[in-house]
PDB file of C-alpha atoms in Angstrom:
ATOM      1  CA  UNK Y   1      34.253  -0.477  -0.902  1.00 58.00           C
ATOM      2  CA  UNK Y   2      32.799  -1.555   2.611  1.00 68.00           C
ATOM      3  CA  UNK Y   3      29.071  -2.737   2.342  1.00 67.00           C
ATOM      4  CA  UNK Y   4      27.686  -0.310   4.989  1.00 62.00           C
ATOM      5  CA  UNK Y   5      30.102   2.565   3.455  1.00 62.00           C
ATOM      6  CA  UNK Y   6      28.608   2.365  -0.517  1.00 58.00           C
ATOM      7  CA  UNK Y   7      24.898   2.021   1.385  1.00 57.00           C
ATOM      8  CA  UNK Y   8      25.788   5.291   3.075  1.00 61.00           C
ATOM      9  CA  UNK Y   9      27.062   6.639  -0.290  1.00 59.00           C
ATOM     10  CA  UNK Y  10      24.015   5.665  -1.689  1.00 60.00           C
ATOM     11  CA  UNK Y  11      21.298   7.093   0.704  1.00 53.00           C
ATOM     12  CA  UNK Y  12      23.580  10.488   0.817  1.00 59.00           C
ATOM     13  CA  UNK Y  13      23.235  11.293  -3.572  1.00 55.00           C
ATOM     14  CA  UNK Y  14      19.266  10.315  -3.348  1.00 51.00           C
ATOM     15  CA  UNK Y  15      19.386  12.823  -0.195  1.00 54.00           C
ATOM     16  CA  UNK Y  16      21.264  15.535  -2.502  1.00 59.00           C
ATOM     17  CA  UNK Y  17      19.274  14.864  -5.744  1.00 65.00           C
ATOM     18  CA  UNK Y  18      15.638  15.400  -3.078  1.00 62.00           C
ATOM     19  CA  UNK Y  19      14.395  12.375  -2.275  1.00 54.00           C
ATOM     20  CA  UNK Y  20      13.170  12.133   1.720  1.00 67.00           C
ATOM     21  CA  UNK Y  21      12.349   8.098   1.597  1.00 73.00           C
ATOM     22  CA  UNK Y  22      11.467   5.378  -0.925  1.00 81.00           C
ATOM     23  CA  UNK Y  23       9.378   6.492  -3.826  1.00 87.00           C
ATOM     24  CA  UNK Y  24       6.416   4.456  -4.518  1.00 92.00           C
ATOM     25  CA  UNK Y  25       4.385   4.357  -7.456  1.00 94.00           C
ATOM     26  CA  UNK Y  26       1.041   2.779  -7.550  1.00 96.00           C
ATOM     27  CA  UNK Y  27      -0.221   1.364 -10.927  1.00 97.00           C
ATOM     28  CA  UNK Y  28      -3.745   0.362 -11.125  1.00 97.00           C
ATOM     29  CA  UNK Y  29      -5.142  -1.736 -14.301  1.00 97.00           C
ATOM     30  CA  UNK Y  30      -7.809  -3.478 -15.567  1.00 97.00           C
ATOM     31  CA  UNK Y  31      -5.491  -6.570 -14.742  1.00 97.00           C
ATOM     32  CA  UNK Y  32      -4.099  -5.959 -11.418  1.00 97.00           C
ATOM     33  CA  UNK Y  33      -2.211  -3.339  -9.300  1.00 96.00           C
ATOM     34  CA  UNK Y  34       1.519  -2.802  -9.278  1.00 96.00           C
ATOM     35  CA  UNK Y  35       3.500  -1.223  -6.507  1.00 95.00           C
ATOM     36  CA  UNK Y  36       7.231  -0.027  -7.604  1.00 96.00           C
ATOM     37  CA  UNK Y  37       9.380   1.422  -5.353  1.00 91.00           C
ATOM     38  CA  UNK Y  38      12.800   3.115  -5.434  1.00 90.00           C
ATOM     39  CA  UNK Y  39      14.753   3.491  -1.797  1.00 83.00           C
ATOM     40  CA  UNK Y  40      17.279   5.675  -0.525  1.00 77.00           C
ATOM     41  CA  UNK Y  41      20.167   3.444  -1.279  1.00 78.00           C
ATOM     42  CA  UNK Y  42      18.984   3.044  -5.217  1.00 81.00           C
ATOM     43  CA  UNK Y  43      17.578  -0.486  -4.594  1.00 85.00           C
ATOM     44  CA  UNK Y  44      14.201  -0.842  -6.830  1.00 91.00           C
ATOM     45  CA  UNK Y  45      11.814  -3.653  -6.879  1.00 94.00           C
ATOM     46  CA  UNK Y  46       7.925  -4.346  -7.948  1.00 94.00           C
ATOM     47  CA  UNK Y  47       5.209  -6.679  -6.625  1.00 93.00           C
ATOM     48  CA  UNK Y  48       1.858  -7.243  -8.419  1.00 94.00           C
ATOM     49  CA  UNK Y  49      -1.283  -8.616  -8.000  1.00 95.00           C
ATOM     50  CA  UNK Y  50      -4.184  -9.870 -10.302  1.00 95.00           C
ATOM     51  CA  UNK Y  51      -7.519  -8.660  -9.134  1.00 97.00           C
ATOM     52  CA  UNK Y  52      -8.303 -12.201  -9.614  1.00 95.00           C
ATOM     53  CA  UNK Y  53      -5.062 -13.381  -6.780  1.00 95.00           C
ATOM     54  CA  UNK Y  54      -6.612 -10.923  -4.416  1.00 97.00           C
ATOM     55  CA  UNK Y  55      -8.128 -13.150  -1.828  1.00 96.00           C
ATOM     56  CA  UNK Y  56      -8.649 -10.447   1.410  1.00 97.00           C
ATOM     57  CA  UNK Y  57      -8.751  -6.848   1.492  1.00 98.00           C
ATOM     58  CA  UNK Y  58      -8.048  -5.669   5.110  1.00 97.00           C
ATOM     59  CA  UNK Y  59      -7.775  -2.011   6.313  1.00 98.00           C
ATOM     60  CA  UNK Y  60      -6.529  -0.734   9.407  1.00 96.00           C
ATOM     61  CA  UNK Y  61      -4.883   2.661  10.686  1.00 94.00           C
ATOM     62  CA  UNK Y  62      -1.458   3.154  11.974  1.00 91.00           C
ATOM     63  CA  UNK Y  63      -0.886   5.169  14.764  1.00 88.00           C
ATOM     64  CA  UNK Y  64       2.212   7.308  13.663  1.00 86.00           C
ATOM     65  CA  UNK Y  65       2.057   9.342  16.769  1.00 85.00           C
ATOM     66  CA  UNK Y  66       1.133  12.702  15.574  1.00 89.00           C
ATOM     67  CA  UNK Y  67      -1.414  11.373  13.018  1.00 89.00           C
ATOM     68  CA  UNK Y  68      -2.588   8.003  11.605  1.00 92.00           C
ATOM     69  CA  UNK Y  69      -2.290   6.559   8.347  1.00 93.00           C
ATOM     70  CA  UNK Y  70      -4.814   4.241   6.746  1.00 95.00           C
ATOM     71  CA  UNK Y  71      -3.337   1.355   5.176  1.00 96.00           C
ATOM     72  CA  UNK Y  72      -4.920  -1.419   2.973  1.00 98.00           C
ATOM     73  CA  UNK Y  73      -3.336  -5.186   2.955  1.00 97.00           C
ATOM     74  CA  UNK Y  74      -4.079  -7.268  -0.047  1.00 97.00           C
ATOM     75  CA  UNK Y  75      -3.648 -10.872   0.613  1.00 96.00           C
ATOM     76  CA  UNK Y  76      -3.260 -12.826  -2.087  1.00 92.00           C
ATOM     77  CA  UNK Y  77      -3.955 -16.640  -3.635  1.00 85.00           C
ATOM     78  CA  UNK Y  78       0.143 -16.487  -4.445  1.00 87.00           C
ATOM     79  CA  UNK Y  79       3.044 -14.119  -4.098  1.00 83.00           C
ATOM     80  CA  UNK Y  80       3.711 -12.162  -0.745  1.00 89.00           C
ATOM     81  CA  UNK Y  81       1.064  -9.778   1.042  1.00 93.00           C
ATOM     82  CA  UNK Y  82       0.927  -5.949  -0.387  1.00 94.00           C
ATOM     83  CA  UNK Y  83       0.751  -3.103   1.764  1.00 95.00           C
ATOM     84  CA  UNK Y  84      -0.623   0.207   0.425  1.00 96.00           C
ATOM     85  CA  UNK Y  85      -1.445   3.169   2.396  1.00 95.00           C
ATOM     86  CA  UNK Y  86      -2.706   6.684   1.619  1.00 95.00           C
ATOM     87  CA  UNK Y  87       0.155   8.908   0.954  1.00 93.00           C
ATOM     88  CA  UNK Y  88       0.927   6.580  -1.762  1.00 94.00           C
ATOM     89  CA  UNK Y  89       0.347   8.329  -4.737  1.00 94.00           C
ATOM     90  CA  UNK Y  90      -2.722   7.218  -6.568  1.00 96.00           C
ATOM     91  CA  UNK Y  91      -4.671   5.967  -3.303  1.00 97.00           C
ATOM     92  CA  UNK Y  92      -7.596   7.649  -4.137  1.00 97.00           C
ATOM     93  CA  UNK Y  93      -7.496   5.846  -7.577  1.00 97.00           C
ATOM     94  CA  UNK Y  94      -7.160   2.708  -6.381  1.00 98.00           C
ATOM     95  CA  UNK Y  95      -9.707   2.734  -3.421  1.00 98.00           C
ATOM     96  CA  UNK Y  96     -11.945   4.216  -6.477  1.00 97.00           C
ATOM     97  CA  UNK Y  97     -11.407   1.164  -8.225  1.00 98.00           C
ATOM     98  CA  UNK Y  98     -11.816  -1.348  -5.757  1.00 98.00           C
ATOM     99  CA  UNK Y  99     -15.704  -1.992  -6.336  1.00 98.00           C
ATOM    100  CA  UNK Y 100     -15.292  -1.813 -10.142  1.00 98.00           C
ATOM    101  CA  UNK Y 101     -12.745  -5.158  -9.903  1.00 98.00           C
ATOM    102  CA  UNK Y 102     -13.453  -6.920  -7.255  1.00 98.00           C
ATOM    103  CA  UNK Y 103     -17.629  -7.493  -6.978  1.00 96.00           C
ATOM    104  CA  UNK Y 104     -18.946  -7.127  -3.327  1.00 96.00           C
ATOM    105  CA  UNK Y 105     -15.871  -4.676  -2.274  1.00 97.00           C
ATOM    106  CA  UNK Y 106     -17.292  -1.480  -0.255  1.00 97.00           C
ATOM    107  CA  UNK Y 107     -16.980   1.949  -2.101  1.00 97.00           C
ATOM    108  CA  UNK Y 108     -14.543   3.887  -0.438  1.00 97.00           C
ATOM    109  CA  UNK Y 109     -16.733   6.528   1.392  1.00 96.00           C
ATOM    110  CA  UNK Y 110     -18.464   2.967   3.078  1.00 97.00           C
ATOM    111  CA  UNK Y 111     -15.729   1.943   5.040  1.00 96.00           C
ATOM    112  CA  UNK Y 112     -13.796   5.295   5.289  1.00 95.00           C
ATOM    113  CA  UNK Y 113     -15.472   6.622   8.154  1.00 94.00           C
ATOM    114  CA  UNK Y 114     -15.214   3.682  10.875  1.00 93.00           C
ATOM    115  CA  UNK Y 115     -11.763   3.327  10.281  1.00 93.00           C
ATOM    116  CA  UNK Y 116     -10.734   6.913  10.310  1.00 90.00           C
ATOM    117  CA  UNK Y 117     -12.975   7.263  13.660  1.00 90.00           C
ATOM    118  CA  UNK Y 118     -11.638   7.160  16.356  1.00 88.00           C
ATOM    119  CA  UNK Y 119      -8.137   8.395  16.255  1.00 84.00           C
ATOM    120  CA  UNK Y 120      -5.509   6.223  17.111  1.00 83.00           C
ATOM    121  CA  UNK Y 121      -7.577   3.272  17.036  1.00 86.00           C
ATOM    122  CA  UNK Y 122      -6.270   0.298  14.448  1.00 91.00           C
ATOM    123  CA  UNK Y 123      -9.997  -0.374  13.426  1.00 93.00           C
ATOM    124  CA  UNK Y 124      -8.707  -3.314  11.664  1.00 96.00           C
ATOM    125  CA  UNK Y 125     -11.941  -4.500   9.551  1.00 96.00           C
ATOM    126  CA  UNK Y 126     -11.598  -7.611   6.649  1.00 97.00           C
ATOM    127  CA  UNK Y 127     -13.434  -5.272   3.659  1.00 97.00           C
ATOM    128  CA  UNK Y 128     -13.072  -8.401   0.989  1.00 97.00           C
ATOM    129  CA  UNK Y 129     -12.597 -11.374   0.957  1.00 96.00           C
ATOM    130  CA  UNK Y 130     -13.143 -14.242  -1.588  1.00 91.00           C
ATOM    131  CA  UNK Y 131     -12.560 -16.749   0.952  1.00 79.00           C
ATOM    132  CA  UNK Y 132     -15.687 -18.947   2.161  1.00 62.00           C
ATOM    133  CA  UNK Y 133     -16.588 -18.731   5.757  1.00 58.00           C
TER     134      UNK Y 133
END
């Protein structure tokens, strides 16, 4: 079967058994965080990070037209860059968690508020880093 064909064939069954988009699911540990995700054509895959990889924590908002969706980017020491971003389910876990693993990270309510204000505005603002200036 045709590449592009069995990718259609694919995204149409997860579109029949419910599923709108990728499914994500956000695991937060003592040892790290891991993001799975499942996508419309059946492809899955997982990144992780140590809280002790994490080098920079930087939050922003996307503008997504109608609304705006906070996102968090993990950089880490090794291994590729992690996006997470509130309609992920168990955000509100993991922004919880933040100042319990990594010391000198900003509770959540801290930097909530100047990102979410204004609207439409990327607010990008570095909220950890382990880096030395």
């Amino acid at each position: 079967m045709n590449q592009g064909i069995a990718r259609t064939w694919e995204r149409l069954k997860s579109v029949l058994r419910g599923r709108k988009g990728t499914d994500f699911q956000l695991e937060i540990t003592e040892v790290g965080i891991t993001l799975k995700w499942l996508n419309l054509e059946n492809e899955s895959g997982e990144h992780f990070i140590q809280w002790g990889q994490v080098q920079t924590i930087t939050v922003y908002k996307r503008d997504l037209f109608t609304y705006d969706l906070i996102c968090l980017l993990f950089s880490s020491r090794i291994g590729p860059e992690i996006e997470l971003n509130e309609e992920m389910p168990n955000w509100q876990s993991l922004v919880d968690a933040l100042p319990q693993f990594l010391p000198g990270c900003p509770a959540y309510q801290d930097w909530w508020h100047p990102i979410a204000v204004p609207a439409f505005a990327t607010n990008e603002t570095v909220i950890y880093s382990r880096l030395k200036p």
